[in-house]
Short mmCIF file of C-alpha atoms in Angstrom, two decimals:
data_model
loop_
_atom_site.label_atom_id
_atom_site.label_comp_id
_atom_site.label_asym_id
_atom_site.label_seq_id
_atom_site.Cartn_x
_atom_site.Cartn_y
_atom_site.Cartn_z
CA MET A 1 -67.51 14.15 -88.99
CA ASN A 2 -64.27 16.09 -88.90
CA PRO A 3 -65.05 19.76 -88.05
CA THR A 4 -62.43 20.88 -90.60
CA GLN A 5 -64.01 18.71 -93.32
CA GLN A 6 -64.80 20.42 -96.62
CA PHE A 7 -68.48 20.07 -97.50
CA ALA A 8 -69.78 19.73 -101.05
CA ILE A 9 -73.38 20.45 -100.01
CA GLU A 10 -74.80 22.16 -96.92
CA LEU A 11 -78.52 22.53 -96.25
CA GLN A 12 -79.86 24.76 -93.49
CA GLN A 13 -83.51 24.61 -92.34
CA ILE A 14 -84.90 23.54 -95.73
CA ASP A 15 -88.70 23.48 -95.59
CA LYS A 16 -91.20 22.48 -98.30
CA ARG A 17 -94.98 22.01 -98.41
CA PHE A 18 -97.30 20.75 -101.12
CA GLY A 19 -100.67 21.98 -99.90
CA ALA A 20 -101.45 20.09 -96.70
CA VAL A 21 -98.47 17.76 -97.17
CA HIS A 22 -95.39 18.92 -95.22
CA ALA A 23 -92.79 17.13 -97.36
CA ASN A 24 -89.61 18.58 -95.79
CA ARG A 25 -89.43 19.92 -92.25
CA ALA A 26 -86.50 22.23 -91.41
CA ILE A 27 -83.86 19.92 -92.91
CA ASP A 28 -80.20 20.34 -91.92
CA LEU A 29 -77.63 18.30 -93.85
CA LYS A 30 -73.89 18.42 -94.55
CA VAL A 31 -72.31 16.17 -97.18
CA PRO A 32 -68.49 15.89 -97.02
CA ALA A 33 -66.77 16.35 -100.35
CA GLY A 34 -65.44 13.23 -102.07
CA THR A 35 -67.67 10.82 -100.11
CA ILE A 36 -70.67 8.60 -100.79
CA HIS A 37 -73.54 9.76 -98.60
CA GLY A 38 -76.68 7.68 -98.12
CA ILE A 39 -80.12 9.25 -97.65
CA ILE A 40 -82.54 6.64 -96.32
CA GLY A 41 -86.09 6.63 -95.06
CA GLU A 42 -89.49 5.10 -95.65
CA ASN A 43 -91.51 5.85 -98.78
CA GLY A 44 -92.97 9.31 -98.36
CA ALA A 45 -90.27 10.39 -95.89
CA GLY A 46 -89.32 13.31 -98.16
CA LYS A 47 -86.04 11.99 -99.61
CA SER A 48 -86.85 12.54 -103.29
CA THR A 49 -88.39 15.95 -102.59
CA LEU A 50 -85.18 17.05 -100.85
CA MET A 51 -83.02 15.85 -103.73
CA SER A 52 -85.33 17.56 -106.22
CA ILE A 53 -84.82 20.84 -104.34
CA ILE A 54 -81.05 20.41 -104.59
CA TYR A 55 -81.41 19.66 -108.31
CA GLY A 56 -83.64 22.66 -108.98
CA PHE A 57 -86.85 20.78 -109.79
CA TYR A 58 -88.55 22.25 -106.73
CA HIS A 59 -87.91 25.45 -104.81
CA ALA A 60 -87.73 25.37 -101.03
CA ASP A 61 -90.31 27.47 -99.19
CA SER A 62 -87.58 28.51 -96.76
CA GLY A 63 -84.00 27.71 -95.77
CA GLU A 64 -80.59 28.08 -97.39
CA MET A 65 -78.25 25.92 -99.45
CA LEU A 66 -74.49 26.07 -100.03
CA VAL A 67 -72.51 24.23 -102.71
CA ASN A 68 -68.77 24.14 -102.06
CA HIS A 69 -69.37 26.85 -99.40
CA GLN A 70 -71.01 29.21 -101.93
CA PRO A 71 -74.67 30.31 -101.69
CA TYR A 72 -76.79 28.20 -104.02
CA LYS A 73 -80.39 28.77 -105.12
CA PRO A 74 -81.08 27.13 -108.51
CA ALA A 75 -84.04 28.41 -110.50
CA ASN A 76 -84.13 25.16 -112.49
CA SER A 77 -82.18 21.98 -113.18
CA GLN A 78 -80.06 23.72 -115.82
CA GLU A 79 -78.62 25.99 -113.13
CA ALA A 80 -77.97 22.92 -110.96
CA ILE A 81 -76.06 21.32 -113.84
CA SER A 82 -74.07 24.54 -114.28
CA ALA A 83 -73.17 24.32 -110.58
CA GLY A 84 -71.75 20.83 -111.14
CA ILE A 85 -74.70 18.79 -109.88
CA GLY A 86 -76.07 15.82 -111.82
CA MET A 87 -78.99 13.53 -110.99
CA VAL A 88 -79.82 9.98 -112.11
CA HIS A 89 -83.51 9.43 -111.54
CA GLN A 90 -85.12 6.17 -110.46
CA HIS A 91 -87.02 6.10 -113.77
CA PHE A 92 -84.49 7.02 -116.43
CA MET A 93 -84.88 10.24 -118.43
CA LEU A 94 -83.81 8.82 -121.79
CA VAL A 95 -85.28 8.97 -125.31
CA GLU A 96 -85.56 5.28 -126.14
CA THR A 97 -85.51 5.79 -129.94
CA PHE A 98 -82.26 7.81 -129.81
CA THR A 99 -78.79 6.29 -129.70
CA VAL A 100 -76.66 6.43 -126.56
CA LEU A 101 -74.53 9.20 -128.07
CA GLU A 102 -77.57 11.27 -129.08
CA ASN A 103 -79.10 10.93 -125.61
CA ILE A 104 -75.92 12.09 -123.89
CA VAL A 105 -75.43 15.10 -126.16
CA LEU A 106 -79.12 16.11 -126.17
CA GLY A 107 -79.37 19.56 -124.61
CA ALA A 108 -75.60 19.99 -124.39
CA GLU A 109 -74.69 20.45 -128.07
CA ASP A 110 -71.65 22.59 -128.97
CA GLY A 111 -73.24 25.02 -131.39
CA TRP A 112 -75.61 24.36 -134.28
CA LYS A 113 -73.45 21.85 -136.18
CA LEU A 114 -74.67 18.57 -134.69
CA ASN A 115 -72.14 16.32 -136.43
CA GLU A 116 -69.26 18.29 -134.93
CA SER A 117 -70.88 18.09 -131.49
CA LEU A 118 -71.27 14.32 -131.84
CA ARG A 119 -67.63 13.86 -132.91
CA ALA A 120 -66.32 15.91 -129.99
CA ALA A 121 -68.65 14.11 -127.58
CA ARG A 122 -67.57 10.67 -128.79
CA LYS A 123 -63.93 11.45 -127.97
CA LYS A 124 -64.77 12.84 -124.52
CA LEU A 125 -67.12 9.97 -123.69
CA LYS A 126 -64.56 7.37 -124.65
CA ALA A 127 -62.15 8.88 -122.11
CA LEU A 128 -64.86 9.04 -119.42
CA ALA A 129 -65.89 5.45 -120.04
CA GLU A 130 -62.28 4.23 -119.72
CA ASP A 131 -61.67 6.27 -116.58
CA TYR A 132 -64.73 5.04 -114.70
CA GLY A 133 -65.56 1.63 -116.18
CA LEU A 134 -68.69 3.00 -117.85
CA GLU A 135 -68.37 1.30 -121.21
CA VAL A 136 -71.55 1.48 -123.31
CA PRO A 137 -72.14 1.05 -127.07
CA LEU A 138 -72.46 4.69 -128.14
CA ASP A 139 -74.22 3.90 -131.43
CA GLU A 140 -76.80 1.50 -130.00
CA VAL A 141 -80.43 2.62 -129.67
CA VAL A 142 -81.13 3.12 -125.94
CA GLY A 143 -84.39 1.16 -126.06
CA ASN A 144 -82.40 -1.95 -127.02
CA LEU A 145 -80.17 -1.80 -123.95
CA PRO A 146 -80.76 -3.66 -120.67
CA VAL A 147 -81.52 -1.42 -117.69
CA GLY A 148 -78.03 -1.79 -116.25
CA LEU A 149 -76.51 -0.22 -119.35
CA GLN A 150 -79.23 2.43 -119.50
CA GLN A 151 -78.23 3.49 -116.01
CA ARG A 152 -74.60 3.82 -117.14
CA VAL A 153 -75.85 6.11 -119.92
CA GLU A 154 -77.52 8.33 -117.32
CA ILE A 155 -74.33 8.49 -115.24
CA LEU A 156 -72.26 9.27 -118.32
CA LYS A 157 -74.74 11.98 -119.28
CA ALA A 158 -74.22 13.67 -115.91
CA LEU A 159 -70.42 13.36 -116.04
CA TYR A 160 -70.35 14.66 -119.62
CA ARG A 161 -72.02 17.81 -118.35
CA GLY A 162 -69.31 18.24 -115.71
CA ALA A 163 -71.02 16.88 -112.62
CA LYS A 164 -68.84 16.82 -109.52
CA ILE A 165 -71.80 16.07 -107.26
CA LEU A 166 -73.92 13.11 -108.37
CA ILE A 167 -77.38 12.28 -106.94
CA LEU A 168 -78.66 8.73 -107.51
CA ASP A 169 -82.34 8.00 -106.73
CA GLU A 170 -82.86 4.30 -105.87
CA PRO A 171 -79.97 3.32 -108.16
CA THR A 172 -80.34 -0.46 -107.75
CA GLY A 173 -84.14 -0.59 -107.83
CA VAL A 174 -84.18 -2.07 -111.35
CA LEU A 175 -80.80 -3.83 -111.32
CA THR A 176 -79.88 -7.46 -110.85
CA PRO A 177 -77.42 -8.25 -108.02
CA GLN A 178 -74.64 -8.56 -110.59
CA GLU A 179 -75.48 -5.18 -112.14
CA ALA A 180 -75.63 -3.62 -108.67
CA ASP A 181 -72.17 -4.97 -107.85
CA HIS A 182 -70.80 -3.43 -111.04
CA LEU A 183 -72.47 -0.11 -110.21
CA PHE A 184 -70.73 -0.09 -106.82
CA LYS A 185 -67.35 -0.55 -108.51
CA ILE A 186 -68.15 2.45 -110.72
CA LEU A 187 -69.13 4.55 -107.70
CA ASP A 188 -65.90 3.55 -105.93
CA LYS A 189 -63.90 4.88 -108.89
CA LEU A 190 -65.92 8.10 -108.96
CA ARG A 191 -65.35 8.64 -105.23
CA ALA A 192 -61.64 7.91 -105.57
CA GLN A 193 -61.39 10.66 -108.20
CA GLY A 194 -63.14 13.24 -106.03
CA THR A 195 -66.78 13.00 -107.04
CA THR A 196 -69.30 13.49 -104.23
CA ILE A 197 -72.18 11.02 -104.45
CA MET A 198 -75.57 11.09 -102.73
CA ILE A 199 -77.62 7.90 -102.85
CA ILE A 200 -81.32 7.69 -102.02
CA THR A 201 -82.08 4.08 -101.19
CA HIS A 202 -84.01 1.76 -98.89
CA LYS A 203 -81.66 -1.25 -99.19
CA LEU A 204 -79.75 -1.37 -95.94
CA ARG A 205 -77.25 -3.99 -97.09
CA GLU A 206 -76.22 -1.70 -99.93
CA VAL A 207 -76.06 1.35 -97.67
CA LEU A 208 -73.66 -0.45 -95.38
CA ALA A 209 -71.59 -1.75 -98.30
CA ILE A 210 -71.01 1.46 -100.25
CA THR A 211 -71.55 4.64 -98.18
CA ASP A 212 -69.30 6.62 -95.87
CA ASN A 213 -72.08 8.37 -93.96
CA VAL A 214 -75.85 7.94 -93.73
CA SER A 215 -78.63 10.44 -93.00
CA VAL A 216 -82.02 9.10 -91.95
CA MET A 217 -85.34 10.80 -92.73
CA ARG A 218 -88.75 10.08 -91.23
CA GLN A 219 -92.04 11.85 -92.00
CA GLY A 220 -90.31 14.75 -93.72
CA ALA A 221 -87.75 15.39 -90.96
CA MET A 222 -84.08 14.50 -90.66
CA VAL A 223 -83.84 12.32 -87.55
CA GLU A 224 -80.21 11.17 -87.46
CA HIS A 225 -76.79 11.35 -89.13
CA VAL A 226 -74.46 8.39 -88.59
CA VAL A 227 -71.06 7.18 -89.75
CA THR A 228 -71.68 4.01 -91.74
CA ALA A 229 -68.88 2.06 -90.07
CA GLU A 230 -70.45 2.75 -86.67
CA THR A 231 -73.97 1.46 -87.38
CA ASP A 232 -75.78 -1.71 -88.50
CA LYS A 233 -78.98 -2.86 -90.22
CA GLU A 234 -81.00 -3.08 -87.04
CA GLN A 235 -80.20 0.46 -85.90
CA LEU A 236 -80.86 1.96 -89.34
CA ALA A 237 -84.16 0.09 -89.71
CA GLU A 238 -85.33 1.33 -86.31
CA LEU A 239 -84.33 4.91 -87.13
CA MET A 240 -86.22 4.76 -90.43
CA VAL A 241 -89.44 3.31 -89.08
CA GLY A 242 -89.44 4.61 -85.52
CA ARG A 243 -89.79 1.14 -84.04
CA LYS A 244 -87.92 -2.14 -84.00
CA VAL A 245 -88.24 -4.00 -87.30
CA ARG A 246 -88.05 -7.76 -87.71
CA LEU A 247 -85.59 -8.23 -90.57
CA LYS A 248 -86.11 -11.99 -90.60
CA VAL A 249 -89.33 -13.48 -91.98
CA GLU A 250 -90.98 -15.66 -89.36
CA LYS A 251 -92.96 -18.61 -90.71
CA GLN A 252 -93.99 -22.15 -89.85
CA ALA A 253 -93.41 -25.14 -92.10
CA SER A 254 -95.83 -25.21 -95.03
CA SER A 255 -98.66 -27.73 -95.40
CA PRO A 256 -99.23 -28.02 -99.16
CA LYS A 257 -102.51 -29.46 -100.43
CA LYS A 258 -103.92 -29.79 -103.94
CA GLU A 259 -102.28 -28.35 -107.04
CA LEU A 260 -103.75 -25.03 -108.18
CA ILE A 261 -101.10 -24.35 -110.82
CA LYS A 262 -99.80 -27.08 -113.09
CA VAL A 263 -97.61 -26.18 -116.05
CA ASN A 264 -97.08 -28.83 -118.73
CA ASP A 265 -94.41 -28.55 -121.48
CA LEU A 266 -95.06 -24.83 -121.77
CA SER A 267 -93.22 -22.92 -124.50
CA TYR A 268 -93.37 -19.33 -125.69
CA PHE A 269 -91.71 -17.47 -128.58
CA ASP A 270 -91.51 -13.68 -128.70
CA ASP A 271 -92.28 -11.51 -131.73
CA ALA A 272 -88.70 -11.92 -132.96
CA GLY A 273 -89.05 -15.72 -132.92
CA VAL A 274 -86.82 -16.19 -129.85
CA GLU A 275 -87.92 -18.97 -127.50
CA ARG A 276 -88.27 -17.24 -124.13
CA VAL A 277 -89.91 -20.11 -122.21
CA LYS A 278 -88.66 -23.61 -123.02
CA SER A 279 -90.77 -26.68 -122.21
CA ALA A 280 -91.50 -25.61 -118.63
CA ASN A 281 -92.96 -28.17 -116.22
CA PHE A 282 -93.83 -27.40 -112.60
CA SER A 283 -96.68 -27.09 -110.13
CA VAL A 284 -97.72 -24.90 -107.21
CA ARG A 285 -100.00 -26.23 -104.50
CA GLN A 286 -102.33 -24.68 -101.99
CA GLY A 287 -100.46 -23.58 -98.90
CA GLU A 288 -97.00 -23.08 -100.41
CA VAL A 289 -94.84 -20.35 -101.91
CA VAL A 290 -92.83 -21.41 -104.95
CA GLY A 291 -90.10 -18.95 -105.83
CA ILE A 292 -88.51 -18.49 -109.23
CA ALA A 293 -84.88 -17.37 -109.10
CA GLY A 294 -82.75 -16.30 -112.03
CA VAL A 295 -80.87 -13.39 -113.53
CA SER A 296 -83.36 -10.91 -114.98
CA GLY A 297 -84.25 -11.66 -118.59
CA ASN A 298 -84.18 -15.45 -118.41
CA GLY A 299 -87.88 -16.05 -119.04
CA GLN A 300 -89.41 -15.14 -115.66
CA SER A 301 -91.36 -12.17 -117.03
CA GLU A 302 -92.74 -14.18 -119.92
CA LEU A 303 -93.74 -17.01 -117.57
CA LEU A 304 -95.76 -14.56 -115.44
CA GLY A 305 -97.30 -13.16 -118.62
CA LEU A 306 -98.41 -16.64 -119.72
CA LEU A 307 -99.91 -17.52 -116.35
CA SER A 308 -101.79 -14.21 -116.08
CA GLY A 309 -103.26 -14.37 -119.59
CA ILE A 310 -101.25 -11.46 -120.97
CA LEU A 311 -99.32 -13.75 -123.32
CA THR A 312 -100.50 -16.74 -125.33
CA PRO A 313 -98.41 -19.95 -125.17
CA HIS A 314 -96.92 -21.43 -128.34
CA SER A 315 -97.36 -24.97 -127.06
CA GLY A 316 -98.13 -26.86 -123.88
CA SER A 317 -100.81 -26.10 -121.31
CA ILE A 318 -101.49 -24.47 -117.94
CA GLU A 319 -103.98 -25.82 -115.43
CA LEU A 320 -104.90 -22.80 -113.34
CA ASN A 321 -107.33 -23.12 -110.44
CA GLY A 322 -109.35 -25.77 -112.30
CA LYS A 323 -109.26 -24.13 -115.75
CA THR A 324 -106.99 -25.29 -118.57
CA ILE A 325 -105.22 -22.73 -120.75
CA THR A 326 -103.86 -23.83 -124.13
CA PRO A 327 -102.71 -21.94 -127.26
CA GLU A 328 -106.31 -22.19 -128.50
CA SER A 329 -107.98 -20.88 -125.33
CA ASN A 330 -107.63 -17.18 -126.13
CA LEU A 331 -108.16 -16.30 -122.47
CA CYS A 332 -107.67 -12.63 -121.60
CA PRO A 333 -106.31 -11.38 -118.25
CA GLN A 334 -109.82 -10.44 -117.11
CA GLN A 335 -111.02 -14.04 -117.57
CA VAL A 336 -108.00 -15.39 -115.71
CA ARG A 337 -108.59 -12.90 -112.88
CA ALA A 338 -112.27 -13.92 -112.71
CA ASN A 339 -111.07 -17.49 -112.18
CA GLY A 340 -109.62 -16.57 -108.78
CA VAL A 341 -106.14 -15.45 -109.84
CA GLY A 342 -104.49 -12.30 -108.52
CA HIS A 343 -101.54 -10.82 -110.43
CA ILE A 344 -99.03 -8.35 -108.97
CA PRO A 345 -97.04 -7.38 -112.10
CA GLU A 346 -93.29 -6.84 -112.20
CA ASP A 347 -93.64 -3.37 -113.72
CA ARG A 348 -96.23 -1.31 -111.85
CA HIS A 349 -96.10 1.48 -114.43
CA LYS A 350 -96.57 -0.58 -117.58
CA GLN A 351 -99.00 -3.16 -116.23
CA GLY A 352 -100.22 -2.15 -112.77
CA LEU A 353 -101.35 1.48 -112.88
CA ILE A 354 -102.61 4.32 -115.06
CA ASN A 355 -100.78 7.37 -113.78
CA LYS A 356 -103.60 9.80 -114.62
CA PHE A 357 -106.08 7.82 -112.53
CA GLU A 358 -106.85 8.74 -108.95
CA ALA A 359 -105.89 6.18 -106.30
CA LYS A 360 -109.50 5.01 -105.89
CA GLU A 361 -109.80 4.50 -109.66
CA ALA A 362 -106.51 2.59 -109.79
CA TYR A 363 -107.67 0.47 -106.86
CA ILE A 364 -110.51 -1.11 -108.89
CA LEU A 365 -108.56 -1.59 -112.14
CA GLY A 366 -109.48 -5.04 -113.43
CA TYR A 367 -112.21 -5.38 -110.82
CA HIS A 368 -114.43 -2.51 -111.92
CA ASN A 369 -117.22 -4.87 -113.03
CA LYS A 370 -117.63 -6.47 -109.61
CA PRO A 371 -121.17 -6.07 -108.20
CA GLU A 372 -120.00 -4.37 -105.00
CA TYR A 373 -118.53 -1.49 -107.05
CA ASN A 374 -121.64 -0.90 -109.17
CA LYS A 375 -125.26 0.21 -108.90
CA GLY A 376 -127.02 -0.89 -112.06
CA LEU A 377 -125.41 0.99 -114.94
CA LEU A 378 -123.46 3.35 -112.69
CA GLN A 379 -120.45 2.88 -110.46
CA ASP A 380 -121.02 3.03 -106.70
CA LYS A 381 -118.53 5.81 -105.95
CA LYS A 382 -119.08 5.61 -102.20
CA ALA A 383 -118.34 1.87 -102.13
CA ILE A 384 -115.23 2.37 -104.25
CA GLU A 385 -114.02 5.20 -102.01
CA GLU A 386 -114.59 3.17 -98.83
CA ALA A 387 -112.86 0.05 -100.21
CA CYS A 388 -109.84 2.05 -101.34
CA GLN A 389 -109.64 3.97 -98.06
CA THR A 390 -109.76 0.77 -96.01
CA SER A 391 -106.93 -0.76 -98.02
CA MET A 392 -104.83 2.41 -97.95
CA ASP A 393 -105.17 2.45 -94.16
CA LYS A 394 -104.28 -1.24 -93.84
CA TRP A 395 -101.29 -1.07 -96.20
CA ASP A 396 -100.11 2.36 -94.97
CA VAL A 397 -100.19 4.01 -98.40
CA ARG A 398 -98.88 7.58 -98.12
CA PRO A 399 -100.22 10.19 -98.63
CA ASN A 400 -103.48 8.66 -97.39
CA ASP A 401 -105.55 10.35 -100.08
CA THR A 402 -107.88 8.35 -102.34
CA ASN A 403 -108.28 11.35 -104.68
CA LEU A 404 -104.56 11.82 -105.37
CA LYS A 405 -103.36 10.89 -108.86
CA THR A 406 -101.25 7.73 -108.76
CA ALA A 407 -98.47 9.58 -110.58
CA ASN A 408 -98.04 11.73 -107.46
CA PHE A 409 -97.30 8.81 -105.13
CA SER A 410 -93.72 7.64 -104.57
CA GLY A 411 -92.75 4.40 -106.30
CA GLY A 412 -92.99 2.40 -103.10
CA ASN A 413 -96.47 3.71 -102.31
CA GLN A 414 -97.60 2.97 -105.86
CA GLN A 415 -96.38 -0.58 -105.30
CA LYS A 416 -98.29 -0.88 -102.03
CA LEU A 417 -101.47 0.29 -103.78
CA VAL A 418 -101.09 -2.38 -106.49
CA ILE A 419 -100.36 -5.16 -103.97
CA ALA A 420 -103.29 -4.10 -101.77
CA ARG A 421 -105.64 -4.18 -104.77
CA GLU A 422 -104.71 -7.74 -105.70
CA MET A 423 -104.33 -9.25 -102.23
CA GLU A 424 -107.55 -7.76 -100.82
CA GLN A 425 -109.59 -9.53 -103.53
CA ASP A 426 -108.84 -12.81 -101.71
CA PRO A 427 -107.73 -14.81 -104.80
CA ASP A 428 -107.01 -18.55 -104.66
CA VAL A 429 -103.82 -18.15 -106.73
CA ILE A 430 -101.44 -15.21 -106.40
CA LEU A 431 -98.83 -14.45 -109.07
CA ILE A 432 -96.26 -12.03 -107.67
CA GLY A 433 -93.55 -10.24 -109.65
CA GLN A 434 -90.87 -8.25 -107.79
CA PRO A 435 -93.17 -7.45 -104.81
CA THR A 436 -90.80 -5.13 -102.95
CA ARG A 437 -89.10 -3.30 -105.82
CA GLY A 438 -88.68 0.31 -104.68
CA VAL A 439 -90.32 -0.38 -101.30
CA ASP A 440 -88.90 0.70 -97.92
CA ILE A 441 -87.90 -1.58 -95.06
CA GLY A 442 -91.05 -1.13 -92.98
CA ALA A 443 -93.32 -1.88 -95.93
CA ILE A 444 -91.16 -4.85 -96.96
CA GLU A 445 -91.69 -6.35 -93.51
CA TYR A 446 -95.47 -5.99 -93.88
CA ILE A 447 -95.61 -7.26 -97.48
CA HIS A 448 -93.59 -10.35 -96.54
CA GLN A 449 -95.92 -11.02 -93.61
CA GLN A 450 -98.93 -10.81 -95.94
CA VAL A 451 -97.38 -13.21 -98.46
CA ILE A 452 -96.85 -15.79 -95.70
CA ALA A 453 -100.36 -15.11 -94.36
CA ALA A 454 -101.76 -15.83 -97.83
CA ARG A 455 -99.80 -19.08 -97.95
CA ASP A 456 -101.11 -20.07 -94.52
CA ALA A 457 -104.65 -19.30 -95.73
CA ASP A 458 -104.19 -22.03 -98.36
CA LYS A 459 -103.41 -19.74 -101.31
CA ALA A 460 -101.04 -20.98 -104.00
CA VAL A 461 -98.32 -18.34 -104.38
CA LEU A 462 -95.85 -18.08 -107.27
CA LEU A 463 -93.11 -15.54 -106.52
CA VAL A 464 -90.68 -14.03 -109.03
CA SER A 465 -87.93 -11.83 -107.57
CA VAL A 466 -84.38 -10.83 -108.46
CA GLU A 467 -83.71 -10.37 -104.73
CA LEU A 468 -82.20 -13.70 -103.66
CA ASP A 469 -82.66 -12.95 -99.97
CA GLU A 470 -86.38 -12.41 -100.64
CA ILE A 471 -86.65 -15.70 -102.55
CA LEU A 472 -84.85 -17.50 -99.73
CA ALA A 473 -86.94 -15.85 -97.00
CA LEU A 474 -90.38 -16.50 -98.49
CA SER A 475 -90.17 -19.64 -100.62
CA ASP A 476 -90.91 -23.23 -99.62
CA ARG A 477 -89.56 -24.52 -102.93
CA ILE A 478 -87.35 -22.67 -105.42
CA LEU A 479 -87.21 -23.14 -109.19
CA VAL A 480 -84.17 -21.75 -111.00
CA VAL A 481 -84.39 -20.51 -114.59
CA PHE A 482 -81.61 -20.11 -117.11
CA ASP A 483 -82.08 -19.05 -120.74
CA GLY A 484 -85.82 -19.69 -120.59
CA ALA A 485 -85.58 -23.17 -119.12
CA ILE A 486 -86.13 -24.43 -115.59
CA VAL A 487 -82.73 -25.94 -114.83
CA GLY A 488 -83.30 -27.07 -111.28
CA GLU A 489 -85.47 -27.17 -108.19
CA VAL A 490 -84.34 -26.96 -104.59
CA SER A 491 -86.16 -26.84 -101.28
CA ALA A 492 -85.77 -23.72 -99.17
CA LYS A 493 -83.95 -25.78 -96.54
CA GLN A 494 -81.30 -26.84 -99.07
CA ALA A 495 -80.86 -23.40 -100.63
CA ASP A 496 -78.51 -20.53 -99.96
CA GLU A 497 -77.18 -17.67 -102.10
CA LYS A 498 -74.14 -19.67 -103.24
CA THR A 499 -76.27 -22.64 -104.28
CA LEU A 500 -78.75 -20.48 -106.17
CA GLY A 501 -75.95 -18.44 -107.75
CA LEU A 502 -74.37 -21.55 -109.22
CA MET A 503 -77.73 -22.83 -110.49
CA MET A 504 -78.48 -19.44 -112.05
CA ALA A 505 -75.25 -19.89 -114.05
CA ASN A 506 -76.50 -23.36 -115.12
CA ILE A 507 -74.12 -25.21 -112.81
CA MET A 508 -75.60 -27.86 -110.55
CA PRO A 509 -73.96 -27.72 -107.09
CA ASP A 510 -72.29 -30.97 -106.00
CA HIS A 511 -74.65 -31.59 -103.09
CA LEU A 512 -77.69 -31.47 -105.42
CA LYS A 513 -76.37 -33.64 -108.22
CA ASN A 514 -78.09 -36.91 -108.96
CA PRO A 515 -75.33 -39.48 -108.48
CA THR A 516 -76.73 -41.54 -111.37
CA GLN A 517 -76.29 -38.65 -113.80
CA GLN A 518 -73.13 -37.20 -115.27
CA ASP A 519 -72.51 -33.49 -115.05
CA ASN A 520 -71.89 -32.26 -118.60
CA THR A 521 -71.52 -28.57 -117.71
CA THR A 522 -68.31 -26.98 -118.97
CA GLN A 523 -66.71 -23.63 -118.40
CA GLU A 524 -67.77 -22.72 -121.95
CA ASP A 525 -71.39 -23.33 -120.91
CA VAL A 526 -70.96 -20.96 -117.98
CA ALA A 527 -69.41 -18.26 -120.14
#
């Protein structure tokens, strides 16, 4: 960095403990003004804690902070906002029943006349949206918006309050690749107009694409500061984990055996009468990973819900590990799970965990009736504790504390706890939704290894992911969905990002077309 560089934020020897957990260890950090600065590290490295100190959520035990070269010690987030700092959290802080406009103005009203505040805000927000490419429907209820637009609302909310320093916590964790690309264009505009941006992330490709400088944290300490243009994925991964990381999934050719999943003309309509899954037909065999690729919202979530017993099909059938599921079956998720099916849900908070439960309680969710966890009418607490501890050790869940509430784990460590619970039950069929969402590079490597190990142990694995590189790395066959329908299948050997991207837009690439069929796709279809 240039020694004459103006710094938006300077941290000196910031230290923070939570009981026995030393979350931040004498952190030094300088963020040049008008740049995008990446903060990377494994889950539990202390990144979010450090950002929460800057934003006034936590108070450092020791150390000093400067903002624009002025001493800075916020008592709360309101003082951080007054100092020109805004934060967009990984899990959005929005009232879903309020409109976009109401959410943005909430807490920043101009006096007691709300209508006047809303009118003034509308004019200001229109200008902000045009300046930064942050167009959102101001009168739409937030709960009706896709996550990409909800994130824009959060950014607008910060800018409306005058933020000149913007902190983004895992900003692409819930975005599709297309939404992430649009976010980067927005951040480019913000940087060009002088906004300083700090991004907490674990996605190295995105770090290299968007940041100017990167700071690496490990086990609560800051271990390195590098100029983005002077580093690469391999170096950053090694700095994060403290060892060399294999970024490429190593696997042998699959040896598929009998079908454990067979889907026949499966259809599903949601509560609004919209057909979300349209006459789906496919199978998954022992010893293979079948990936489902598609832009988020094209029926993948509903398909996982049908296979796991959460949703009931409208028509068609599912043959699942020897049991047939029809609209009349009325099978619940517990019955499906008892039939040798493990389910790693897409949304760990809504379907995978109860935040008020301790880790050991969360670890037996759905399996609490198993004999090994019970003694007659009472639970065997020692057996539960030992099983959870063994899995937390194996999957490197941090902090390694079976008594900690799941709400107090980072998102990536919550995800590891859910995956460990399902995989360690040794199911015959594994349904996996977004396995590495919010997970760091070291844990991604391990999770990918375990997915391939399950395949090689003759499990049938169905994988849903919005990460195309993950689909390509793990899958033996890939199904592509568009508007609720399976529009194509391709082997992993034939697939690449360009091929899948075209298929996800309902365009069959030339090299996959059946020469006996005519391609009826038009540009209007694509639009």
